[in-house]
XYZ file of C-alpha atoms in Angstrom:
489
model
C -46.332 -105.597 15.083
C -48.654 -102.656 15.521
C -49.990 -101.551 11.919
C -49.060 -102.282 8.170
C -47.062 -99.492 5.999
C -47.461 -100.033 2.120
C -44.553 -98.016 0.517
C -46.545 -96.556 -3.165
C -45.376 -94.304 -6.035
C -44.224 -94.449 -9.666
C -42.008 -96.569 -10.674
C -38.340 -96.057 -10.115
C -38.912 -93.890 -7.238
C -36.366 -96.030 -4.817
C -39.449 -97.842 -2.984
C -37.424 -101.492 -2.792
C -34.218 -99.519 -1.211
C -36.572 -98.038 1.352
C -38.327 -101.586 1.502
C -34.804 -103.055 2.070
C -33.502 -100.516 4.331
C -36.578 -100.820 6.529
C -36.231 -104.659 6.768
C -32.886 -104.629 7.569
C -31.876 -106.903 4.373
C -31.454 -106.628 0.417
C -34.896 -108.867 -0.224
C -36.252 -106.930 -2.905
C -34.583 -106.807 -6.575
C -33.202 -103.039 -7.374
C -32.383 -102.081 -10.448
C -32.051 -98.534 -12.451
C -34.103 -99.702 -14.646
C -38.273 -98.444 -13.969
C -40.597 -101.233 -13.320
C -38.762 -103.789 -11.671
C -40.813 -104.660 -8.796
C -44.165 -106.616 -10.184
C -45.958 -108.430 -6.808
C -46.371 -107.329 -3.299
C -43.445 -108.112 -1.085
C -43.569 -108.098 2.791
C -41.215 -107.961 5.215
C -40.618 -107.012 9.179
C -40.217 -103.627 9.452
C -38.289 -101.884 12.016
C -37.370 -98.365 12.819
C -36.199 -97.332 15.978
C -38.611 -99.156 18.893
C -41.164 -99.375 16.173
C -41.895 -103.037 14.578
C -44.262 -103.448 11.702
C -45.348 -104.931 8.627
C -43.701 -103.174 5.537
C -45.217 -104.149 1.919
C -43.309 -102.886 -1.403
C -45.147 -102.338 -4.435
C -45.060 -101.971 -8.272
C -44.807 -98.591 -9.258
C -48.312 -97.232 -10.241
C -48.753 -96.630 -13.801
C -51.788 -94.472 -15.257
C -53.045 -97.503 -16.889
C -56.438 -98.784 -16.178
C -56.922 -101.811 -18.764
C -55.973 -105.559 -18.648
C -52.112 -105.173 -19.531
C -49.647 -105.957 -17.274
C -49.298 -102.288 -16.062
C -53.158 -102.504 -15.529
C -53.126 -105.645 -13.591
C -49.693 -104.290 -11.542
C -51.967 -101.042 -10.740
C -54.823 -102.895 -9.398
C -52.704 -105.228 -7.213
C -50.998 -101.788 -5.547
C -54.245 -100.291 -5.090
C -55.364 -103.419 -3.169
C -52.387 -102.916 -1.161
C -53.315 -99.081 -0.334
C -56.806 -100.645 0.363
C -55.274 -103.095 2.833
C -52.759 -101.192 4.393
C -53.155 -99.073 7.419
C -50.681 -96.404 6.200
C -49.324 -95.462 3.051
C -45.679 -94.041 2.553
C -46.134 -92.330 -1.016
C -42.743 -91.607 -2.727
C -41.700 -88.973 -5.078
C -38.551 -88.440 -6.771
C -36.997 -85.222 -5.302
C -34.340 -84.633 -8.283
C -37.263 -85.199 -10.563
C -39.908 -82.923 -9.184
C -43.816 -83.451 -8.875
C -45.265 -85.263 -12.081
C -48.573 -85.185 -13.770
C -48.380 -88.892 -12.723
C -47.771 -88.048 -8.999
C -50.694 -85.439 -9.168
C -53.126 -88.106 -10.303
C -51.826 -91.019 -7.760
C -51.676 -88.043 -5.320
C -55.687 -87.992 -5.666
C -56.153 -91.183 -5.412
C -54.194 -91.898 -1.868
C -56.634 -89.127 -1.023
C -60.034 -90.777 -1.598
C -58.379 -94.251 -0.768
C -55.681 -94.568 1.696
C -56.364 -94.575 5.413
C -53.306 -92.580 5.871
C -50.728 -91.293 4.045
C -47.014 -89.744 4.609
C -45.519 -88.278 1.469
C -41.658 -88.320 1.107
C -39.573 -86.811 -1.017
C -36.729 -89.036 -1.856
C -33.089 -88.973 -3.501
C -32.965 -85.133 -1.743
C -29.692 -85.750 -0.180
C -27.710 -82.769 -1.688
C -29.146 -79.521 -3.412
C -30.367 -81.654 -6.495
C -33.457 -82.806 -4.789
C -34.484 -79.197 -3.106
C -36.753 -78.194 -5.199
C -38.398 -80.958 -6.356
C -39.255 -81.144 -1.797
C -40.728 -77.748 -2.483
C -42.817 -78.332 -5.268
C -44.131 -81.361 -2.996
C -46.150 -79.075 -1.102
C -48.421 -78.549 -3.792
C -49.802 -82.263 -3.668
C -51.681 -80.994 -0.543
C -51.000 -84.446 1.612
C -48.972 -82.283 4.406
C -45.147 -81.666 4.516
C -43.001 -83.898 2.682
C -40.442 -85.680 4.792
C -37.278 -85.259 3.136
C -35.435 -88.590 2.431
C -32.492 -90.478 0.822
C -33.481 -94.444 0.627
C -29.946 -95.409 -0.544
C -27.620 -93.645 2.426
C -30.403 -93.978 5.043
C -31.013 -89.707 5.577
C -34.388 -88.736 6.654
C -35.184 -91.878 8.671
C -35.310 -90.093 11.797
C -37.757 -87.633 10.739
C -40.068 -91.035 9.116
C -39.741 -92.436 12.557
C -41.107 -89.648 13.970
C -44.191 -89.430 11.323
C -45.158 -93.416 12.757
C -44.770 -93.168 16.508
C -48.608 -91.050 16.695
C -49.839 -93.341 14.523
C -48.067 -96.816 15.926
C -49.668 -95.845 19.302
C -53.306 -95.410 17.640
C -52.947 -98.744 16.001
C -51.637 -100.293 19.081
C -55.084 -101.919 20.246
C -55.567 -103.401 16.954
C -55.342 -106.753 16.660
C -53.090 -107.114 13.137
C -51.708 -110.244 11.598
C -48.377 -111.022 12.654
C -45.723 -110.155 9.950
C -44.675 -113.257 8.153
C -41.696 -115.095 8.670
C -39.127 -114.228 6.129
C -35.230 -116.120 5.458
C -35.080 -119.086 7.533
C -33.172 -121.035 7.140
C -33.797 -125.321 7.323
C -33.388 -126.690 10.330
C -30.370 -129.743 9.775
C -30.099 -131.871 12.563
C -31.702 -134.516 14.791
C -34.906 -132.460 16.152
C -37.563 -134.353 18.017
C -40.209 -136.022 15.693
C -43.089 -133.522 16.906
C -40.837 -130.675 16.083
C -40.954 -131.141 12.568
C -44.638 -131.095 12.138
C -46.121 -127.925 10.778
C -47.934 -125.732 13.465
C -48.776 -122.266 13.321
C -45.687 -120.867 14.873
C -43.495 -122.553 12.428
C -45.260 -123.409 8.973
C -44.297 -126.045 6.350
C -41.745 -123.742 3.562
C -42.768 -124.667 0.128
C -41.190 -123.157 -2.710
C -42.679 -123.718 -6.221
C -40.298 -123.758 -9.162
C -40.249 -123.850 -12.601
C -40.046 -122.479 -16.495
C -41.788 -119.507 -17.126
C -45.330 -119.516 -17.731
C -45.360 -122.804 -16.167
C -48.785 -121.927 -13.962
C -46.474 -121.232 -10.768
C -48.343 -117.315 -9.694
C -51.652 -119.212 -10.368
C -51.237 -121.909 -8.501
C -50.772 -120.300 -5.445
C -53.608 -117.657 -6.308
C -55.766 -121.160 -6.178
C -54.464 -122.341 -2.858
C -54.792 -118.542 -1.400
C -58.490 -118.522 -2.781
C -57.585 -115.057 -3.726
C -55.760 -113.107 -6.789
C -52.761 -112.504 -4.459
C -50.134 -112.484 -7.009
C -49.915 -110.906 -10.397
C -50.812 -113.712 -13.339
C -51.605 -113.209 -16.930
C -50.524 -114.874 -20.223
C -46.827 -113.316 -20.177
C -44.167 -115.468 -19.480
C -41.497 -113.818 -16.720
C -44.444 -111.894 -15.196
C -43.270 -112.600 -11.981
C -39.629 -111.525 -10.600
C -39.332 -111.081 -6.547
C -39.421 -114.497 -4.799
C -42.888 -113.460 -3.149
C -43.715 -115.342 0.262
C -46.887 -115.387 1.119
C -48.679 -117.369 4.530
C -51.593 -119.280 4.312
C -53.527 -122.722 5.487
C -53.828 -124.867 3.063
C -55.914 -127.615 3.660
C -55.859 -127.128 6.887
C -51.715 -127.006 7.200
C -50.254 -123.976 8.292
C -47.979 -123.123 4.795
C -45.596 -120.077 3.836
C -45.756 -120.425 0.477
C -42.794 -119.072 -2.023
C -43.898 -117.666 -5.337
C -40.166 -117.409 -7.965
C -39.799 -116.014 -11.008
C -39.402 -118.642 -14.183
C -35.971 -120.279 -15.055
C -34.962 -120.684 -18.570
C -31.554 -122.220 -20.067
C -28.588 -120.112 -18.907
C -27.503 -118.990 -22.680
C -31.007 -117.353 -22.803
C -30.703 -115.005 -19.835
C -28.831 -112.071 -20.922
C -31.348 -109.391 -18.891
C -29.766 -108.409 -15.324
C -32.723 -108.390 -14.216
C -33.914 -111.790 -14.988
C -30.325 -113.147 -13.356
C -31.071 -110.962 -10.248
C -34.577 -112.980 -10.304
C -33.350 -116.500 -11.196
C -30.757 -115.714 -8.242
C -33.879 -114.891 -6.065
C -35.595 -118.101 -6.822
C -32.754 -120.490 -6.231
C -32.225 -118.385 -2.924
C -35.854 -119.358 -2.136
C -35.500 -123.000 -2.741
C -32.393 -123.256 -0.303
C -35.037 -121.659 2.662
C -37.523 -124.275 1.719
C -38.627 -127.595 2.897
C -40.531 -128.940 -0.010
C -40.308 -127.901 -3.558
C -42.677 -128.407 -6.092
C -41.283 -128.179 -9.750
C -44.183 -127.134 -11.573
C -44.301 -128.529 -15.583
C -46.462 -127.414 -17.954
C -48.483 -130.698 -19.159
C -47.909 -130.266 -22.976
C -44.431 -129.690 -22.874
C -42.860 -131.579 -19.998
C -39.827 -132.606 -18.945
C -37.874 -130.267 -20.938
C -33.972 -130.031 -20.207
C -34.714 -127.688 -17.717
C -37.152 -129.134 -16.432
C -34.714 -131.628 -15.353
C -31.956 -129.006 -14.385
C -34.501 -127.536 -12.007
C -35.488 -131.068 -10.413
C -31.670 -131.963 -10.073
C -30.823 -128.403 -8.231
C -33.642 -129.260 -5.606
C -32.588 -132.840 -4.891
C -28.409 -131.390 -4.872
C -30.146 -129.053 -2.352
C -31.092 -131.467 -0.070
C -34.654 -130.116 -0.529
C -37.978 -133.298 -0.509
C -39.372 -132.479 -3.978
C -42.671 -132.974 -5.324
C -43.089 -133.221 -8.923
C -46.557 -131.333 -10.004
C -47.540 -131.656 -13.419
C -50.065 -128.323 -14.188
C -52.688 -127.628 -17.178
C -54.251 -131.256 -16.827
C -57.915 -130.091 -17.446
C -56.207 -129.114 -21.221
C -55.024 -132.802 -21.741
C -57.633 -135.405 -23.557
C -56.377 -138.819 -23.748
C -55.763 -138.162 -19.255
C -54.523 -141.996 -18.643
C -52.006 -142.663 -21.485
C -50.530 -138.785 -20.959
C -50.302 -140.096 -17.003
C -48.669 -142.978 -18.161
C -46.288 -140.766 -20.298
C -45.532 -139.056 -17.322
C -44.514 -141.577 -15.285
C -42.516 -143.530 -17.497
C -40.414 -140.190 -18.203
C -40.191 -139.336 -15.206
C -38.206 -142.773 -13.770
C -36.391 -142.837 -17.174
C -35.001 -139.046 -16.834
C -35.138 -138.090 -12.827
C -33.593 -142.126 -11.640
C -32.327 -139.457 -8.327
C -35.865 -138.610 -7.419
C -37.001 -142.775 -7.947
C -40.396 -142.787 -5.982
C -41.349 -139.536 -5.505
C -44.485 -138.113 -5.963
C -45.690 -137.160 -9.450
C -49.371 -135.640 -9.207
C -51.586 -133.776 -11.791
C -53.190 -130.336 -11.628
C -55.180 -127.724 -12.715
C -54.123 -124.536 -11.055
C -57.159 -122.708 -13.477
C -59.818 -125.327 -12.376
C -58.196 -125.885 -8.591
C -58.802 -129.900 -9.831
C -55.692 -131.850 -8.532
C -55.004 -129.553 -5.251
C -56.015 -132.591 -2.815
C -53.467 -134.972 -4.690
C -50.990 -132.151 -4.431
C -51.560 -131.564 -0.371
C -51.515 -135.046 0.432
C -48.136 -135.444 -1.628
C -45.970 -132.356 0.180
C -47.164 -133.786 3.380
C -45.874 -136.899 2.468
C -42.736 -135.800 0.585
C -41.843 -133.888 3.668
C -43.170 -136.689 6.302
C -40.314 -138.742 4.722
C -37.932 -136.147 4.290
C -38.112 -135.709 8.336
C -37.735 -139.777 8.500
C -35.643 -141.100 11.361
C -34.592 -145.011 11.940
C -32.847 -146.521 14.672
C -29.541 -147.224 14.813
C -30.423 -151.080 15.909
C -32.697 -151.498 13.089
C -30.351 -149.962 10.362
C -27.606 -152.388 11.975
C -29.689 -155.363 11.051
C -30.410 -153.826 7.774
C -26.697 -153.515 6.869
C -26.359 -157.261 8.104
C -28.769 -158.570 5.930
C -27.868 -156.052 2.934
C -23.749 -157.335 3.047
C -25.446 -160.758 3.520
C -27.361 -160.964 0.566
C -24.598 -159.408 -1.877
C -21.445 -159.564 -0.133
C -18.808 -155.853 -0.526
C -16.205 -156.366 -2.627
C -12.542 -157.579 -1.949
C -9.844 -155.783 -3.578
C -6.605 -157.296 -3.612
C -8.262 -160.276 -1.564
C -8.671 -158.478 1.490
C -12.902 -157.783 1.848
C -14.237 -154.417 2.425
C -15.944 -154.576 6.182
C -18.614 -152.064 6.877
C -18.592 -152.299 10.156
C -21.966 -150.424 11.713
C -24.435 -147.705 10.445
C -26.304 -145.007 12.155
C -28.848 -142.145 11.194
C -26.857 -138.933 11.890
C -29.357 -136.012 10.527
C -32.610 -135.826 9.196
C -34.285 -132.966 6.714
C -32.926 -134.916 4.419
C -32.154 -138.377 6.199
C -28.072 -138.895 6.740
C -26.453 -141.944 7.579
C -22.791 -142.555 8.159
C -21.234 -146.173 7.934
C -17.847 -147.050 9.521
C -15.825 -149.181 7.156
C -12.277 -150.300 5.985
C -10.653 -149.369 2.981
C -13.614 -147.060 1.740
C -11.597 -145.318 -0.354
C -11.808 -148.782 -2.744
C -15.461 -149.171 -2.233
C -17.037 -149.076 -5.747
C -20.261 -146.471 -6.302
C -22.459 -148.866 -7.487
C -22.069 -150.288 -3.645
C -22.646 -147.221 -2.530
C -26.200 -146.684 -4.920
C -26.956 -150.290 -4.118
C -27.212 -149.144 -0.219
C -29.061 -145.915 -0.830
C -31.853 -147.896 -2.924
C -31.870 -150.302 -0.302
C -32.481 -147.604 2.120
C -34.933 -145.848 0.150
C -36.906 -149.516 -0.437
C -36.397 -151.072 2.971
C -37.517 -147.905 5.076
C -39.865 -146.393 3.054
C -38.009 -143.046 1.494
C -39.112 -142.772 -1.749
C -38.037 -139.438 -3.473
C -36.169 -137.816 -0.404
C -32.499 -137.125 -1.062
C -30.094 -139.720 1.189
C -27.461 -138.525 1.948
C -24.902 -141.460 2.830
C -20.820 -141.598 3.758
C -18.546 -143.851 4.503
C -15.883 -143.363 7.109
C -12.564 -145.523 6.567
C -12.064 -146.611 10.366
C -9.236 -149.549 9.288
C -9.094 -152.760 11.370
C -9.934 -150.422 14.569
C -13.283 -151.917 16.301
C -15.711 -149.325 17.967
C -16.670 -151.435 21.066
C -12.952 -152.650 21.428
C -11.730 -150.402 24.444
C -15.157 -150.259 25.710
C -14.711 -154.290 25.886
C -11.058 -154.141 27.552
C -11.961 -151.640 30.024
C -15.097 -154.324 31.143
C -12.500 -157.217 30.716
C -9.847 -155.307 32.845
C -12.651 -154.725 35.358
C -13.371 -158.064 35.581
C -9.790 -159.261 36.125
C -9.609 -156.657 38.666
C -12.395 -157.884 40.781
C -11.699 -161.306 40.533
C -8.164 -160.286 41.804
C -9.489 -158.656 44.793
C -12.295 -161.369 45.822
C -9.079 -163.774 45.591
C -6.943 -162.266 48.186
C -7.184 -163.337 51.515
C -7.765 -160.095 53.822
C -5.219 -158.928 55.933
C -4.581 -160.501 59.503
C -6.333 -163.920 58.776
């Protein structure tokens, strides 16, 4: 990655096509409907040979107060502060704007660089509004069309002067975007979070929760937009940080309310977007609100993460509003075993994303949640386990013939798997089955991390059986031979 490219203009331009079409994937929510995109979004660019960091913004609005608009507008002209080139868009069928004019003057004073395109000029609809581009004295436009990919070759060759002058420059890597968990039995100093590959932590919740301010906290900077709106935010934003010292990419998602309630495409695209982001994380923190918690979906949320697979962190936000602190904790608490029995054990801290109070108890727990999520035990040890666990309440016999679960062993971790070869599993009870998991959970220390356990019906056939005749036969066969008396004696 050689320099950063912020794509900026008014809203409904068709910056998140070009955003998607230069990342190679549909990661930004498009709509017909103006105003869509809210935070900064970045991606890996590529055109071409070229590789770079590509950030879409919220169209820029001639507001200049605290409203939302006002608050979008100064988080885009951070981003043409930041960036090292700005690609300013203009709708082609529309023609130059009063609007355009005025952003026009600011790229001027402010950007570092600028290219001005002219897109949706595919056809003779957009000609003139290309001409009249001219006139916003920031060079020739480069005529574009964002949705069937015309004009790229012309924006390729706009970068290539400037990719080689940025070459030297020693820019942040673009962040890792879409991938996917790891499943499988990986080494026990893969899993640790480094640099190259940073914990994935998505934070989830009801709108207004605290989620976009929580993460401004950890940053230590107003990265994302906040304000007292609910649904402000609507992209799944990633952003990469350290957070207390741990290398984090950090997933921002837009508030989930009750299914009835969502009758704006948008807010399905962004709901989709969120529960896209949870199945890329590792850990998941489902943010409540401390006055109102544990709402219905609050618990809907929590269940989807756990279904997911996902070590989940439960983070309860607005403490520093609460008075009576230890009986609301013990609220908490009591709820939370009562109403989330599938997430028994799991960590349950309290926060202040306003004050930043709680952010220590909330580190410590996502290392933890995902330190046991990555647990692995050995197959001897879980044999001995199951031994003592049939021991002490004995599997059921059905028709007078007794279950046998025969041996256990770890198959996956991220979350922890285990398989256990049985008979006649398909008459093996589920409160068996829950008995196991809490044993599991209790026994190895796996509080709050999804098991995943199955039971594979092997009837009266015994693993080690051919693996014993074959040393039996062996046996017999060299006994045989040191009996015979060699030839010619």
């Amino acid at each position: 990655m050689t320099f950063t490219l912020a794509i900026v203009g008014r809203p409904n331009v068709g910056k998140s096509t070009l955003f998607n079409r230069l990342v190679g994937k549909r990661l930004a929510l498009v709509d017909d409907q103006p105003g869509v995109t809210r935070d900064l979004r970045e991606g890996q660019g590529r055109l071409g040979d070229l590789r770079f960091i590509v950030v879409d913004s919220a169209g820029l609005e001639m507001a200049e107060d605290d409203s939302l608009q006002g608050r979008m507008r100064r988080l885009t002209e951070r981003a043409v502060d930041e960036a090292d080139v700005c690609l300013f868009i203009i709708d082609a069928r529309v023609g130059v704007t009063a609007a355009d004019e005025y952003f026009a003057d600011i790229l001027r004073k402010r950007a570092k660089h600028v290219i001005l395109a002219a897109n949706k000029a595919e056809g003779r609809a957009g000609e003139a509004g290309a001409i009249e581009a001219y006139a916003l004295g920031l060079g020739e436009p480069l005529r574009i069309s964002a949705e069937h990919g015309e004009g790229m070759d012309d924006l390729y060759r706009a970068l290539v002067p400037l990719a080689e002058g940025f070459e030297a420059q020693n820019v942040q890597q673009a962040p890792e975007t879409d991938v996917a968990v790891e499943d499988g039995d990986e080494e026990a100093e893969d899993w640790r979070p480094s640099e190259r590959k940073p914990l994935q932590i998505a934070v989830i919740g009801r709108p207004n929760a605290g989620k976009s301010t929580l993460i401004n906290r950890i940053l230590g900077e107003d990265r994302l937009l906040t304000g007292p709106e609910a649904g402000i935010t609507r992209d799944s934003i990633s952003v990469g940080t350290t957070f207390m010292g741990t290398p984090v990419r950090i997933f921002d998602t837009a508030g989930m309310r009750k299914k009835a309630r969502v009758t704006d495409k948008v807010e399905k695209l962004s709901v989709a977007d969120g529960l896209r982001a949870v199945r890329f994380a590792e850990v998941v923190v489902v943010l409540l609100d401390v006055g109102i918690p544990f709402e219905q979906q609050d618990l809907r949320i929590a269940d989807f993460a756990e279904s997911e697979g996902r070590a989940v962190v439960v983070a309860a936000n607005k403490w520093d509003l609460e008075e009576d602190k230890p009986e609301k904790l013990k609220e908490l608490r009591e709820a939370f075993e009562r109403l989330l029995p599938q997430l028994k054990g799991a960590p349950l801290v309290t926060v202040s994303a306003r004050t930043g109070k709680g952010l220590d108890r909330l580190h410590a727990a996502i290392l933890r949640a995902h330190e046991v999520w990555n647990r692995r035990v050995s197959t001897a040890r879980l044999n001995q386990w199951l031994s003592a666990m049939t021991e002490a309440h004995p599997t059921p016999a059905p028709g007078g013939r007794r279950i046998r679960l025969r041996y256990i062993t770890q198959v996956k971790t991220r979350p922890p798997a285990f398989v256990i070869m049985a008979t006649h599993t398909d008459k093996l009870p589920d409160s068996y089955a829950r008995y196991l998991v809490n044993g599991l959970r209790q026994d190895f220390d796996m509080p709050g991390t999804p098991i995943r356990l199955t039971f594979r019906d092997q009837g009266s056939k015994n693993p080690y059986k051919d693996k014993a005749n074959k040393i039996n036969q062996s046996g017999a066969l060299s006994k045989h031979k040191h009996r015979q008396k060699p030839k010619g004696a």
